[in-house]
Coordinates of C-alpha atoms (C1' of nucleotides) in Angstrom, one line a residue:
Chain A
X18 CA -32.3 -22.0 26.4
X19 CA -33.5 -25.1 27.4
X20 CA -34.5 -25.9 24.0
X21 CA -30.9 -26.1 22.8
X22 CA -30.2 -28.6 25.4
X23 CA -33.2 -30.6 24.4
X24 CA -31.9 -30.4 20.9
X25 CA -28.4 -31.6 21.7
X26 CA -29.9 -34.5 23.7
X27 CA -32.3 -35.4 20.7
X28 CA -29.4 -36.2 18.3
X29 CA -27.2 -38.3 20.7
X30 CA -24.5 -40.7 19.7
X31 CA -25.0 -44.1 21.3
X32 CA -21.3 -44.1 22.1
X33 CA -20.1 -40.5 22.8
X34 CA -23.3 -39.3 24.2
X35 CA -22.2 -39.1 27.9
X36 CA -18.7 -37.7 26.9
X37 CA -20.4 -35.0 24.8
X38 CA -22.6 -33.7 27.4
X39 CA -19.7 -33.8 29.8
X40 CA -17.8 -31.4 27.7
X41 CA -20.6 -29.1 27.0
X42 CA -20.8 -28.2 30.5
X43 CA -22.9 -25.3 31.7
X44 CA -19.8 -23.3 32.7
X45 CA -18.4 -23.5 29.3
X46 CA -21.8 -22.7 27.7
X47 CA -22.5 -19.7 29.8
X48 CA -18.9 -18.4 29.5
X49 CA -18.2 -18.9 25.8
X50 CA -21.5 -17.9 24.8
X51 CA -23.8 -15.8 27.0
X52 CA -26.8 -16.6 24.9
X53 CA -27.0 -20.3 26.4
X54 CA -27.6 -21.2 29.9
X55 CA -27.8 -25.0 30.1
X56 CA -28.1 -27.0 33.0
X57 CA -26.0 -30.0 33.0
X58 CA -28.1 -33.3 32.8
X59 CA -27.5 -36.1 34.8
X60 CA -26.7 -39.3 33.0
X61 CA -30.0 -40.7 33.8
X62 CA -31.8 -37.8 32.1
X63 CA -29.6 -38.1 29.1
X64 CA -30.1 -41.7 28.5
X65 CA -33.8 -41.2 28.9
X66 CA -33.6 -38.5 26.3
X67 CA -31.3 -40.6 24.1
X68 CA -33.6 -43.6 23.8
X69 CA -36.7 -41.2 23.5
X70 CA -35.4 -39.4 20.5
X71 CA -32.9 -41.5 18.5
X72 CA -35.6 -42.9 16.2
X73 CA -36.6 -39.3 14.8
X74 CA -33.4 -37.6 13.7
X75 CA -35.3 -35.4 11.2
X76 CA -33.4 -32.4 9.8
X77 CA -36.3 -29.9 9.7
X78 CA -35.2 -26.4 9.8
X79 CA -36.7 -25.3 13.1
X80 CA -34.7 -28.0 14.7
X81 CA -31.5 -27.1 12.8
X82 CA -31.4 -23.6 13.6
X83 CA -30.7 -23.7 17.3
X84 CA -28.0 -26.2 16.6
X85 CA -26.6 -24.0 13.9
X86 CA -26.4 -21.0 16.3
X87 CA -24.6 -23.2 18.9
X88 CA -22.1 -24.3 16.1
X89 CA -21.5 -20.5 15.2
X90 CA -20.9 -19.6 18.8
X91 CA -18.7 -22.3 20.4
X92 CA -15.1 -22.6 20.7
X93 CA -12.7 -25.0 18.5
X94 CA -12.6 -27.7 21.2
X95 CA -16.3 -28.1 21.4
X96 CA -16.7 -28.0 17.6
X97 CA -14.6 -31.2 17.7
X98 CA -17.1 -32.6 20.1
X99 CA -19.9 -31.6 17.9
X100 CA -18.3 -32.9 14.8
X101 CA -17.6 -36.3 16.4
X102 CA -21.2 -36.3 17.7
X103 CA -22.5 -35.5 14.1
X104 CA -20.4 -38.3 12.6
X105 CA -22.2 -40.7 14.8
X106 CA -25.7 -39.6 14.0
X107 CA -27.2 -38.8 10.4
X108 CA -26.9 -35.0 11.0
X109 CA -24.0 -34.6 8.5
X110 CA -26.6 -35.4 5.9
X111 CA -27.9 -32.0 6.6
X112 CA -26.1 -29.6 4.2
X113 CA -27.1 -26.7 6.5
X114 CA -25.6 -28.2 9.6
X115 CA -22.5 -29.3 7.7
X116 CA -22.1 -26.0 6.1
X117 CA -22.4 -24.2 9.6
X118 CA -19.6 -26.5 10.9
X119 CA -17.4 -26.2 7.7
X120 CA -17.8 -22.3 7.9
X121 CA -16.8 -22.3 11.4
X122 CA -13.7 -24.6 11.0
X123 CA -12.5 -22.9 7.7
X124 CA -13.2 -19.4 8.3
X125 CA -13.3 -18.4 12.0
X126 CA -10.2 -16.5 13.2
X127 CA -8.7 -19.8 14.5
X128 CA -9.1 -21.5 11.3
X129 CA -7.7 -24.8 10.6
X130 CA -7.2 -25.9 6.9
X131 CA -6.3 -29.5 7.4
X132 CA -9.0 -30.0 9.8
X133 CA -11.4 -28.3 7.1
X134 CA -10.2 -30.6 4.3
X135 CA -10.8 -33.7 6.5
X136 CA -14.3 -32.6 7.4
X137 CA -15.0 -31.6 3.8
X138 CA -14.1 -35.1 2.7
X139 CA -16.8 -36.4 5.2
X140 CA -19.5 -34.3 3.7
X141 CA -21.8 -36.9 1.8
X142 CA -22.7 -34.4 -1.1
X143 CA -20.9 -31.0 -1.0
X144 CA -23.0 -28.4 -2.6
X145 CA -21.8 -24.9 -4.1
X146 CA -22.0 -23.4 -0.7
X147 CA -19.5 -26.0 0.7
X148 CA -17.1 -25.6 -2.3
X149 CA -17.1 -21.9 -2.1
X150 CA -16.3 -22.1 1.5
X151 CA -13.2 -24.1 0.8
X152 CA -12.3 -21.9 -2.0
X153 CA -12.6 -18.7 0.1
X154 CA -10.6 -20.4 3.0
X155 CA -7.7 -21.2 0.9
X156 CA -7.8 -18.0 -0.9
X157 CA -7.1 -16.5 2.6
X158 CA -4.5 -19.1 3.5
X159 CA -0.7 -19.4 2.7
X160 CA -1.6 -21.8 0.0
X161 CA -4.1 -19.7 -2.1
X162 CA -3.2 -22.1 -5.2
X163 CA -5.2 -24.8 -3.5
X164 CA -8.3 -23.0 -4.1
X165 CA -8.2 -23.9 -7.6
X166 CA -8.5 -27.6 -6.9
X167 CA -11.9 -27.0 -5.5
X168 CA -12.9 -24.4 -8.2
X169 CA -12.1 -27.2 -10.8
X170 CA -13.5 -30.1 -8.8
X171 CA -16.8 -28.4 -8.4
X172 CA -17.2 -28.3 -12.1
X173 CA -16.3 -31.8 -12.5
X174 CA -18.9 -32.7 -10.0
X175 CA -21.6 -31.0 -12.1
X176 CA -21.8 -27.7 -9.8
X177 CA -21.4 -24.5 -11.8
X178 CA -19.3 -21.8 -10.1
X179 CA -21.3 -18.7 -9.2
X180 CA -19.7 -15.2 -9.3
X181 CA -18.6 -15.6 -5.7
X182 CA -16.4 -18.8 -6.5
X183 CA -14.7 -16.6 -9.1
X184 CA -14.2 -13.7 -6.8
X185 CA -12.5 -15.9 -4.4
X186 CA -10.3 -17.6 -6.9
X187 CA -9.5 -14.1 -8.3
X188 CA -8.5 -13.1 -4.8
X189 CA -6.1 -16.2 -4.7
X190 CA -4.6 -15.0 -8.0
X191 CA -3.9 -11.7 -6.4
X192 CA -2.1 -13.3 -3.4
X193 CA -0.1 -15.6 -5.9
X194 CA 0.9 -12.8 -7.9
X195 CA -0.6 -14.8 -10.8
X196 CA -1.7 -12.7 -13.9
X197 CA -1.9 -15.8 -15.8
X198 CA -4.3 -17.4 -13.2
X199 CA -6.2 -14.2 -13.5
X200 CA -6.6 -14.3 -17.2
X201 CA -7.8 -17.9 -17.0
X202 CA -10.4 -17.0 -14.4
X203 CA -11.4 -13.9 -16.3
X204 CA -12.0 -16.2 -19.2
X205 CA -14.1 -18.5 -17.2
X206 CA -16.2 -15.6 -15.9
X207 CA -17.1 -14.6 -19.5
X208 CA -17.8 -18.4 -20.4
X209 CA -19.9 -18.6 -17.3
X210 CA -21.7 -15.3 -18.2
X211 CA -20.8 -13.6 -14.9
X212 CA -19.4 -10.3 -16.4
X213 CA -22.4 -8.2 -15.2
X214 CA -21.5 -8.8 -11.6
X215 CA -20.0 -5.6 -10.7
X216 CA -18.4 -6.8 -7.4
X217 CA -16.5 -9.7 -9.2
X218 CA -15.4 -7.2 -11.9
X219 CA -14.0 -4.9 -9.2
X220 CA -11.9 -7.6 -7.8
X221 CA -10.5 -8.4 -11.4
X222 CA -9.9 -4.7 -12.0
X223 CA -7.8 -4.9 -8.7
X224 CA -6.0 -7.9 -10.1
X225 CA -4.9 -6.3 -13.4
X226 CA -4.0 -3.1 -11.5
X227 CA -1.6 -4.9 -9.0
X228 CA -0.2 -6.6 -12.0
X229 CA 0.5 -3.5 -13.7
X230 CA -1.9 -4.0 -16.4
X231 CA -3.6 -0.7 -16.1
X232 CA -5.2 -0.7 -19.6
X233 CA -6.8 -4.1 -18.9
X234 CA -8.3 -2.9 -15.6
X235 CA -9.6 0.2 -17.5
X236 CA -11.1 -2.1 -20.1
X237 CA -12.8 -4.0 -17.4
X238 CA -14.0 -0.8 -15.6
X239 CA -15.3 0.5 -19.2
X240 CA -17.1 -2.8 -19.8
X241 CA -18.9 -2.8 -16.5
X242 CA -22.7 -2.2 -16.7
X243 CA -23.0 -0.7 -13.3
X244 CA -20.2 1.4 -11.4
X245 CA -20.4 2.0 -7.8
X246 CA -18.2 4.1 -5.7
X247 CA -15.8 1.1 -4.9
X248 CA -15.4 0.4 -8.7
X249 CA -14.5 4.1 -9.2
X250 CA -12.1 4.0 -6.1
X251 CA -10.3 1.0 -7.6
X252 CA -9.9 2.8 -10.7
X253 CA -8.2 5.6 -8.7
X254 CA -6.1 3.3 -6.9
X255 CA -5.1 1.6 -10.3
X256 CA -4.2 5.0 -12.0
X257 CA -2.2 5.8 -8.7
X258 CA -0.3 2.6 -8.5
X259 CA 0.5 2.6 -12.2
X260 CA 1.9 6.2 -12.4
X261 CA -1.2 7.8 -14.1
X262 CA -1.4 10.1 -11.1
X263 CA -3.0 13.1 -13.0
X264 CA -5.7 10.7 -14.2
X265 CA -6.2 9.7 -10.7
X266 CA -7.2 13.1 -9.7
X267 CA -9.5 13.5 -12.9
X268 CA -11.5 10.7 -11.6
X269 CA -12.3 12.7 -8.5
X270 CA -13.7 15.4 -10.5
X271 CA -15.7 12.9 -12.8
X272 CA -17.2 11.4 -9.7
X273 CA -18.5 14.7 -8.5
X274 CA -20.0 15.5 -12.0
X275 CA -23.7 14.9 -12.6
X276 CA -23.1 12.3 -15.4
X277 CA -21.6 9.9 -12.8
X278 CA -24.0 8.1 -10.5
X279 CA -21.5 7.6 -7.7
X280 CA -20.3 10.1 -5.1
X281 CA -16.8 10.2 -3.5
X282 CA -16.7 8.5 -0.1
X283 CA -14.0 8.6 2.6
X284 CA -11.9 5.8 0.8
X285 CA -11.9 8.1 -2.5
X286 CA -10.7 10.9 -0.3
X287 CA -7.9 8.6 1.1
X288 CA -6.9 7.5 -2.4
X289 CA -6.9 10.9 -3.9
X290 CA -4.8 12.3 -1.2
X291 CA -2.3 9.7 -1.9
X292 CA -2.3 10.7 -5.5
X293 CA -1.9 14.5 -4.5
X294 CA 0.9 13.7 -2.4
X295 CA 2.8 11.9 -5.2
X296 CA 2.3 15.0 -7.5
X297 CA 2.8 17.7 -5.0
X298 CA -0.8 18.8 -5.9
X299 CA -1.4 21.1 -3.1
X300 CA -4.5 23.0 -4.4
X301 CA -6.2 19.8 -5.2
X302 CA -5.2 18.4 -1.9
X303 CA -6.8 21.3 -0.3
X304 CA -9.9 20.8 -2.3
X305 CA -10.1 17.3 -1.0
X306 CA -9.6 18.7 2.5
X307 CA -12.6 20.8 2.1
X308 CA -14.7 18.0 0.7
X309 CA -13.6 16.0 3.8
X310 CA -14.9 18.6 6.0
X311 CA -18.0 19.3 4.2
X312 CA -19.0 15.7 4.2
X313 CA -18.3 15.2 8.0
X314 CA -15.1 13.0 7.5
X315 CA -13.1 15.5 9.3
X316 CA -12.4 13.6 12.5
X317 CA -11.7 10.2 10.7
X318 CA -8.2 9.2 11.9
X319 CA -7.0 7.6 8.7
X320 CA -8.3 10.8 6.6
X321 CA -6.3 13.1 9.0
X322 CA -3.3 10.8 8.8
X323 CA -3.4 11.0 5.0
X324 CA -3.9 14.8 5.2
X325 CA -0.7 15.3 7.4
X326 CA 1.1 13.1 4.7
X327 CA -0.2 15.1 1.9
X328 CA 0.5 18.5 3.2
X329 CA 4.1 17.4 4.3
X330 CA 4.7 16.0 0.8
X331 CA 3.6 19.1 -0.8
X332 CA 6.0 21.1 1.3
X333 CA 3.3 22.7 3.6
X334 CA 4.7 21.3 7.0
X335 CA 2.8 24.1 8.6
X336 CA -0.6 23.0 7.2
X337 CA 0.4 19.3 8.2
X338 CA 0.9 20.5 11.6
X339 CA -2.4 22.3 11.7
X340 CA -4.4 19.1 10.9
X341 CA -2.2 17.3 13.4
X342 CA -2.8 19.8 16.2
X343 CA -6.6 19.8 15.6
X344 CA -6.9 15.9 16.0
X345 CA -8.6 14.9 19.3
X346 CA -6.9 11.5 19.1
X347 CA -3.4 10.8 17.6
X348 CA -2.2 7.4 17.0
X349 CA 1.3 6.0 16.1
X350 CA 0.4 6.6 12.3
X351 CA -0.3 10.4 13.1
X352 CA 2.7 10.9 14.9
X353 CA 5.0 9.0 12.6
X354 CA 3.5 11.1 9.6
X355 CA 4.1 14.1 11.5
X356 CA 7.7 13.3 12.4
X357 CA 8.4 12.2 8.8
X358 CA 6.8 15.4 7.4
X359 CA 9.0 17.5 9.8
X360 CA 12.1 15.5 8.9
X361 CA 11.8 15.5 4.9
X362 CA 11.0 19.3 5.1
X363 CA 14.4 19.8 6.8
X364 CA 13.0 20.3 10.4
X365 CA 15.2 17.5 11.8
X366 CA 15.4 19.0 15.3
X367 CA 11.7 19.4 15.4
X368 CA 11.0 15.9 14.2
X369 CA 13.2 14.4 17.1
X370 CA 11.5 16.7 19.5
X371 CA 8.1 15.4 18.2
X372 CA 9.5 11.9 18.7
X373 CA 10.1 12.6 22.3
X374 CA 6.8 14.2 22.8
X375 CA 5.2 11.2 21.3
X376 CA 6.8 9.0 24.0
X377 CA 5.7 11.3 26.7
X378 CA 2.3 11.0 25.4
X379 CA 2.5 7.2 26.0
X380 CA 2.4 6.2 22.2
X381 CA 4.7 3.3 21.4
X382 CA 6.8 4.0 18.2
X383 CA 6.8 1.3 15.5
X384 CA 9.3 0.6 12.7
X385 CA 8.0 3.4 10.4
X386 CA 8.3 6.0 13.3
X387 CA 12.0 5.2 13.3
X388 CA 12.1 5.5 9.6
X389 CA 10.9 9.0 10.1
X390 CA 13.2 9.7 13.1
X391 CA 16.4 8.4 11.2
X392 CA 15.5 10.2 8.0
X393 CA 15.4 13.4 10.3
X394 CA 18.7 12.8 11.3
X395 CA 19.9 12.1 7.7
X396 CA 18.4 15.4 6.3
X397 CA 19.7 17.5 9.1
X398 CA 23.3 15.8 9.2
X399 CA 22.8 14.5 12.9
X400 CA 25.3 11.5 12.8
X401 CA 25.6 11.0 16.6
X402 CA 21.8 11.2 17.2
X403 CA 21.2 8.8 14.1
X404 CA 23.5 6.1 15.6
X405 CA 22.0 6.7 19.0
X406 CA 18.4 6.0 17.6
X407 CA 19.6 3.3 15.4
X408 CA 21.0 1.4 18.4
X409 CA 18.2 2.1 20.8
X410 CA 15.5 0.9 18.4
X411 CA 16.4 -2.7 18.7
X412 CA 17.8 -2.6 22.3
X413 CA 14.9 -0.4 24.0
X414 CA 12.1 -1.1 21.5
X415 CA 12.8 -4.5 20.3
X416 CA 12.4 -3.4 16.7
X417 CA 15.0 -4.9 14.3
X418 CA 16.1 -2.5 11.7
X419 CA 14.8 -3.2 8.3
X420 CA 16.1 -2.0 4.8
X421 CA 14.6 1.3 5.3
X422 CA 16.3 1.9 8.7
X423 CA 19.6 0.8 7.1
X424 CA 19.0 3.0 4.0
X425 CA 18.5 6.0 6.2
X426 CA 21.8 5.3 8.0
X427 CA 23.7 4.7 4.8
X428 CA 22.2 8.1 3.5
X429 CA 23.2 9.8 6.7
X430 CA 26.7 8.5 6.9
X431 CA 27.0 8.9 3.1
X432 CA 25.9 12.5 3.0
X433 CA 28.2 13.3 5.9
X434 CA 31.0 12.1 4.0
X435 CA 31.5 8.9 6.2
X436 CA 31.4 6.7 3.0
X437 CA 33.6 3.9 4.4
X438 CA 31.5 3.7 7.6
X439 CA 28.3 3.7 5.2
X440 CA 30.0 0.8 3.1
X441 CA 30.8 -1.1 6.3
X442 CA 27.4 -0.9 7.5
X443 CA 25.9 -2.1 4.3
X444 CA 28.3 -5.2 4.5
X445 CA 27.5 -5.9 8.1
X446 CA 23.7 -6.3 7.4
X447 CA 22.3 -9.7 8.3
X448 CA 20.3 -9.6 5.0
X449 CA 21.9 -9.1 1.6
X450 CA 21.6 -5.5 0.6
X451 CA 19.1 -4.5 -2.1
X452 CA 19.7 -2.4 -5.2
X453 CA 18.1 0.7 -3.3
X454 CA 20.7 0.5 -0.5
X455 CA 23.7 0.6 -3.0
X456 CA 21.9 3.4 -4.9
X457 CA 21.7 5.4 -1.7
X458 CA 25.3 5.0 -1.2
X459 CA 26.1 5.7 -5.0
X460 CA 24.3 9.0 -4.5
X461 CA 26.7 9.9 -1.8
X462 CA 29.7 9.0 -3.9
X463 CA 28.3 11.4 -6.5
X464 CA 28.2 14.2 -3.8
X465 CA 31.6 13.4 -2.7
X466 CA 33.0 12.7 -6.0
X467 CA 34.2 9.3 -4.8
X468 CA 35.2 7.5 -8.0
X469 CA 36.6 4.1 -6.6
X470 CA 33.6 3.4 -4.4
X471 CA 31.3 4.3 -7.0
X472 CA 32.8 1.9 -9.4
X473 CA 32.8 -0.7 -6.7
X474 CA 29.0 0.0 -6.0
X475 CA 28.2 -0.4 -9.7
X476 CA 29.7 -3.8 -9.6
X477 CA 27.5 -4.8 -6.8
X478 CA 24.5 -3.5 -8.5
X479 CA 25.7 -5.5 -11.7
X480 CA 26.0 -8.6 -9.4
X481 CA 22.3 -7.9 -8.3
X482 CA 21.4 -7.6 -12.1
X483 CA 19.5 -4.5 -10.9
X484 CA 21.3 -1.7 -12.5
X485 CA 18.9 0.9 -13.6
X486 CA 19.4 3.9 -15.8
X487 CA 19.7 6.2 -12.7
X488 CA 22.6 4.2 -11.5
X489 CA 24.5 4.8 -14.6
X490 CA 23.6 8.4 -14.6
X491 CA 24.9 8.7 -11.2
X492 CA 28.3 6.9 -12.1
X493 CA 28.5 9.3 -15.2
X494 CA 27.9 12.2 -12.9
X495 CA 31.0 11.0 -10.7
X496 CA 33.2 10.7 -13.7
X497 CA 32.0 14.1 -15.2
X498 CA 32.6 15.8 -12.0
X499 CA 36.3 14.7 -12.0
X500 CA 36.5 15.4 -15.6
X501 CA 37.3 11.8 -16.7
X502 CA 35.4 12.1 -20.1
X503 CA 36.9 8.7 -21.4
X504 CA 35.0 7.0 -18.8
X505 CA 32.0 8.9 -19.4
X506 CA 32.0 7.8 -23.0
X507 CA 32.8 4.3 -21.9
X508 CA 29.7 4.2 -19.7
X509 CA 27.5 5.8 -22.3
X510 CA 28.6 3.1 -24.8
X511 CA 27.9 0.4 -22.0
X512 CA 24.5 1.9 -21.6
X513 CA 23.7 1.6 -25.4
X514 CA 25.0 -1.9 -25.5
X515 CA 22.9 -3.0 -22.6
X516 CA 19.9 -1.2 -24.1
X517 CA 19.2 0.7 -20.9
X518 CA 16.5 3.2 -21.3
X519 CA 16.7 6.4 -19.3
X520 CA 13.8 7.6 -17.6
X521 CA 12.9 11.0 -18.9
X522 CA 13.2 13.7 -16.3
X523 CA 9.8 15.3 -15.5
X524 CA 8.8 18.3 -13.4
X525 CA 5.1 19.1 -12.4
X526 CA 3.8 22.4 -11.2
X527 CA 0.2 22.9 -10.2
X528 CA -2.0 25.9 -11.0
X529 CA -5.3 26.4 -9.9
X530 CA -5.7 22.7 -9.3
X531 CA -4.5 21.7 -12.7
X532 CA -1.1 19.9 -12.9
X533 CA 1.2 21.1 -15.6
X534 CA 3.8 18.7 -16.7
X535 CA 7.3 19.5 -18.3
X536 CA 10.1 17.4 -19.8
X537 CA 13.6 18.5 -21.1
X538 CA 13.2 21.0 -23.9
X539 CA 9.5 20.6 -23.7
X540 CA 7.4 22.2 -26.6
X541 CA 4.2 20.5 -25.8
X542 CA 2.6 23.2 -23.4
X543 CA 0.2 25.4 -25.0
X544 CA 1.9 28.4 -23.6
X545 CA 5.5 27.1 -24.7
X546 CA 6.6 30.5 -26.5
X547 CA 5.8 32.7 -23.3
X548 CA 7.6 30.1 -21.2
X549 CA 10.8 30.0 -23.3
X550 CA 10.8 34.0 -23.4
X551 CA 10.2 33.9 -19.6
X552 CA 13.2 31.6 -19.2
X553 CA 15.5 33.6 -21.3
X554 CA 14.5 36.9 -19.4
X555 CA 15.1 35.1 -16.1
X556 CA 18.4 33.7 -17.3
X557 CA 19.7 37.3 -17.8
X558 CA 18.2 38.4 -14.4
X559 CA 19.7 35.7 -12.5
X560 CA 23.3 36.1 -14.1
X561 CA 23.0 39.7 -12.7
X562 CA 21.9 38.3 -9.4
X563 CA 25.1 36.1 -9.3
X564 CA 24.0 32.8 -10.8
X565 CA 26.7 30.9 -12.7
X566 CA 25.7 27.8 -14.6
X567 CA 27.2 24.6 -12.8
X568 CA 28.4 22.8 -15.9
X569 CA 29.4 19.6 -14.4
X570 CA 25.6 18.8 -14.1
X571 CA 25.7 18.1 -17.9
X572 CA 26.9 14.9 -18.7
X573 CA 28.2 15.3 -22.2
X574 CA 31.7 16.3 -23.1
X575 CA 30.8 19.4 -24.8
X576 CA 31.9 22.9 -24.7
X577 CA 31.0 25.1 -21.9
X578 CA 28.5 27.2 -23.8
X579 CA 26.8 24.2 -25.3
X580 CA 26.6 22.7 -21.9
X581 CA 24.9 25.9 -20.6
X582 CA 22.3 25.7 -23.4
X583 CA 21.3 22.3 -22.7
X584 CA 21.1 23.1 -19.0
X585 CA 18.9 25.9 -19.5
X586 CA 16.0 23.8 -20.7
X587 CA 15.8 21.1 -17.8
X588 CA 12.6 20.4 -16.9
X589 CA 12.5 21.9 -13.6
X590 CA 13.6 25.4 -15.2
X591 CA 10.8 25.2 -17.4
X592 CA 8.4 24.4 -14.7
X593 CA 9.7 27.4 -12.5
X594 CA 9.6 29.6 -15.6
X595 CA 5.9 28.6 -16.1
X596 CA 5.4 29.2 -12.3
X597 CA 6.7 32.8 -12.5
X598 CA 4.8 33.5 -15.7
X599 CA 1.3 32.2 -14.5
X600 CA 1.2 32.9 -11.0
X601 CA 1.0 36.5 -9.2
X602 CA 4.4 37.9 -7.8
X603 CA 5.2 36.5 -4.2
X604 CA 3.2 33.1 -4.8
X605 CA 5.3 30.2 -3.7
X606 CA 6.2 28.0 -6.8
X607 CA 6.1 24.3 -6.1
X608 CA 7.8 21.9 -8.4
X609 CA 7.7 18.1 -8.0
X610 CA 10.5 16.2 -9.9
X611 CA 10.4 12.6 -10.7
X612 CA 14.1 12.2 -10.6
X613 CA 17.0 13.8 -8.7
X614 CA 17.5 17.5 -9.2
X615 CA 20.8 18.6 -10.6
X616 CA 23.1 21.0 -8.8
X617 CA 22.5 23.5 -11.5
X618 CA 18.9 23.5 -11.3
X619 CA 19.3 23.8 -7.5
X620 CA 21.4 26.8 -7.6
X621 CA 19.1 28.4 -10.5
X622 CA 16.0 28.1 -8.0
X623 CA 18.2 29.4 -5.1
X624 CA 19.3 32.6 -6.9
X625 CA 15.7 32.9 -8.2
X626 CA 14.1 32.9 -4.9
X627 CA 16.1 36.0 -4.0
X628 CA 15.9 37.9 -7.3
X629 CA 12.3 37.4 -8.0
X630 CA 11.4 37.3 -4.3
X631 CA 9.5 34.0 -4.5
X632 CA 9.5 31.1 -2.2
X633 CA 10.5 28.1 -4.4
X634 CA 10.0 24.3 -3.3
X635 CA 11.4 21.6 -5.6
X636 CA 10.6 18.1 -4.3
X637 CA 12.7 15.5 -6.0
X638 CA 12.9 11.8 -5.7
X639 CA 15.1 12.1 -2.5
X640 CA 14.2 15.2 -0.7
X641 CA 12.8 18.8 -0.6
X642 CA 14.8 21.7 -1.9
X643 CA 13.3 24.6 -0.1
X644 CA 14.4 28.4 -1.2
X645 CA 13.6 31.8 0.1
X646 CA 15.4 35.1 -0.2
X647 CA 18.0 33.6 -2.1
X648 CA 18.9 30.9 0.4
X649 CA 18.3 27.1 0.9
X650 CA 16.7 26.5 4.2
X651 CA 18.3 23.1 4.6
X652 CA 21.9 22.2 4.2
X653 CA 21.9 23.6 0.5
X654 CA 22.3 20.8 -2.0
X655 CA 23.4 18.0 0.3
Chain B
dG13 C1' -32.4 -23.1 0.7
dT14 C1' -27.8 -23.0 2.9
dA15 C1' -22.5 -18.6 3.5
dG16 C1' -20.3 -15.6 1.2
dG17 C1' -17.5 -10.9 -2.3
dG18 C1' -14.7 -5.7 -4.1
dT19 C1' -11.3 -0.4 -2.8
dT20 C1' -8.9 1.8 2.3
dA21 C1' -4.0 5.9 6.3
dG22 C1' 2.3 7.0 8.1

DNA sequence: GTAGGGTTAG
């Protein structure tokens, strides 16, 4: 590679020439870049070349190429040397060379923005590549808003942005969480006529998706002239993120149909598995699993990890374990997924055992592993173990507890009835407790009918301006459980005044890969008549089996009979009745509920599991309720 | 002509 040395010598600086060569020593060049083996020139040699070559500093591409290669491969400190050198020659006139240097300074792993800015200002006539490099560099930085400066400036200087310029500023908008900025960029994209660039439109979709403008994202998708797999994947991610989980599954089918030109890939599977996990759609998840095997993705670590999570969240911890067992290599994500899966399915002891096994295998736990371990303690009521892990995570593993860890502890202490300990723990936190934390404790107050603490927590939530319908519902539950109907009416009035909308409870049950959805008193299902008949029949059978309606679950101060009627059409019960109706005897009924399942539905499912000899699994917002042979497998309601 | 873009595990 003598040619490189020759090249460097051929563009010397009259002043810094010697210094330059001194720093680009052969040792550096052979160690930092094995491609170059230079010999160190003597000062005589250098001077000789200097005088010989200074007169022709032409920037023909065959002479630039090796220098560009050198720029790309050298370290930061040597870039500074090269920069100084270029400043003293006319080489900065060459857009190719200035771009190579700018790219290296602005986008390499050790990028330096203030240096990039300084260098950019020295480029005689920046072109679109220079501008795009700056826009991109800022879009990746901590001040993404700065990229707009260059986006505007290039226009002012008569350079029209290309689709990539817009793509980078769209990324900036995503990082800035700015929908308004995104709308402005979108308008520019249209006026620049770049709407046919599908990659750019995909970025824009993602922006709308993240800002919860699902319809706008879909509109962009619909208007795209060409949709590749990534575009479809972004659509799935958009649906999942914005609560249209069933539509996300629909996309997986559409992609496999002949009318769609794009086939699902590994990322599609990853996204669809998330959707299945959210919906508890086991059969669909199994279909995705088959697809993964058929397409040779079966050993992909990320897909296996997602499968573990999906099976766990569908209440099939056994299948999750099968995937886990079959993995040749397991990382911290695999172990954490398995630990959380065991924990949420009521196998607290096994989860803790898995945690110990993981450490024996030399896998270092991270913060999410501890979330799983602490939730194992919480779901199994292991208070002492919980404290032990909570204390050891910071002492032994140097992991500072985050809101999730505190949340698990509050849940653990709260469920165990140690409400004051839980309250004190929240107050002891270094960071201000968020609404979720208070909500967890409020849930515990509901379990233990603790009125005064419940009221205090509502005050905290009001202070955070974060009260949601669910919080008032919990408070109502607390009042109704102690028969304080005046307070119940008061809270209802308050909710009305504040215009608080309650989220409708919704239960889903999957049948042959199709997800059926029910709300309270639902009459939208095509088989509604059969379902209500079945529910009446079940009601009679369960009464014989010892089921008594738990009337405190209903909040209104009605007569007991009326309460019972309202209770009997809760969405969970409709979903379970449909399950009994539509599946062969003995089939497990799996229900996913978006809110908390009430005590009455819990008892209903428990008795049903015995009378009808059905395994019933209800997954609600906080946990699994697992029933078999008339018993609940984990600690009953709490 | 020059550099360069989108989705993504617990």
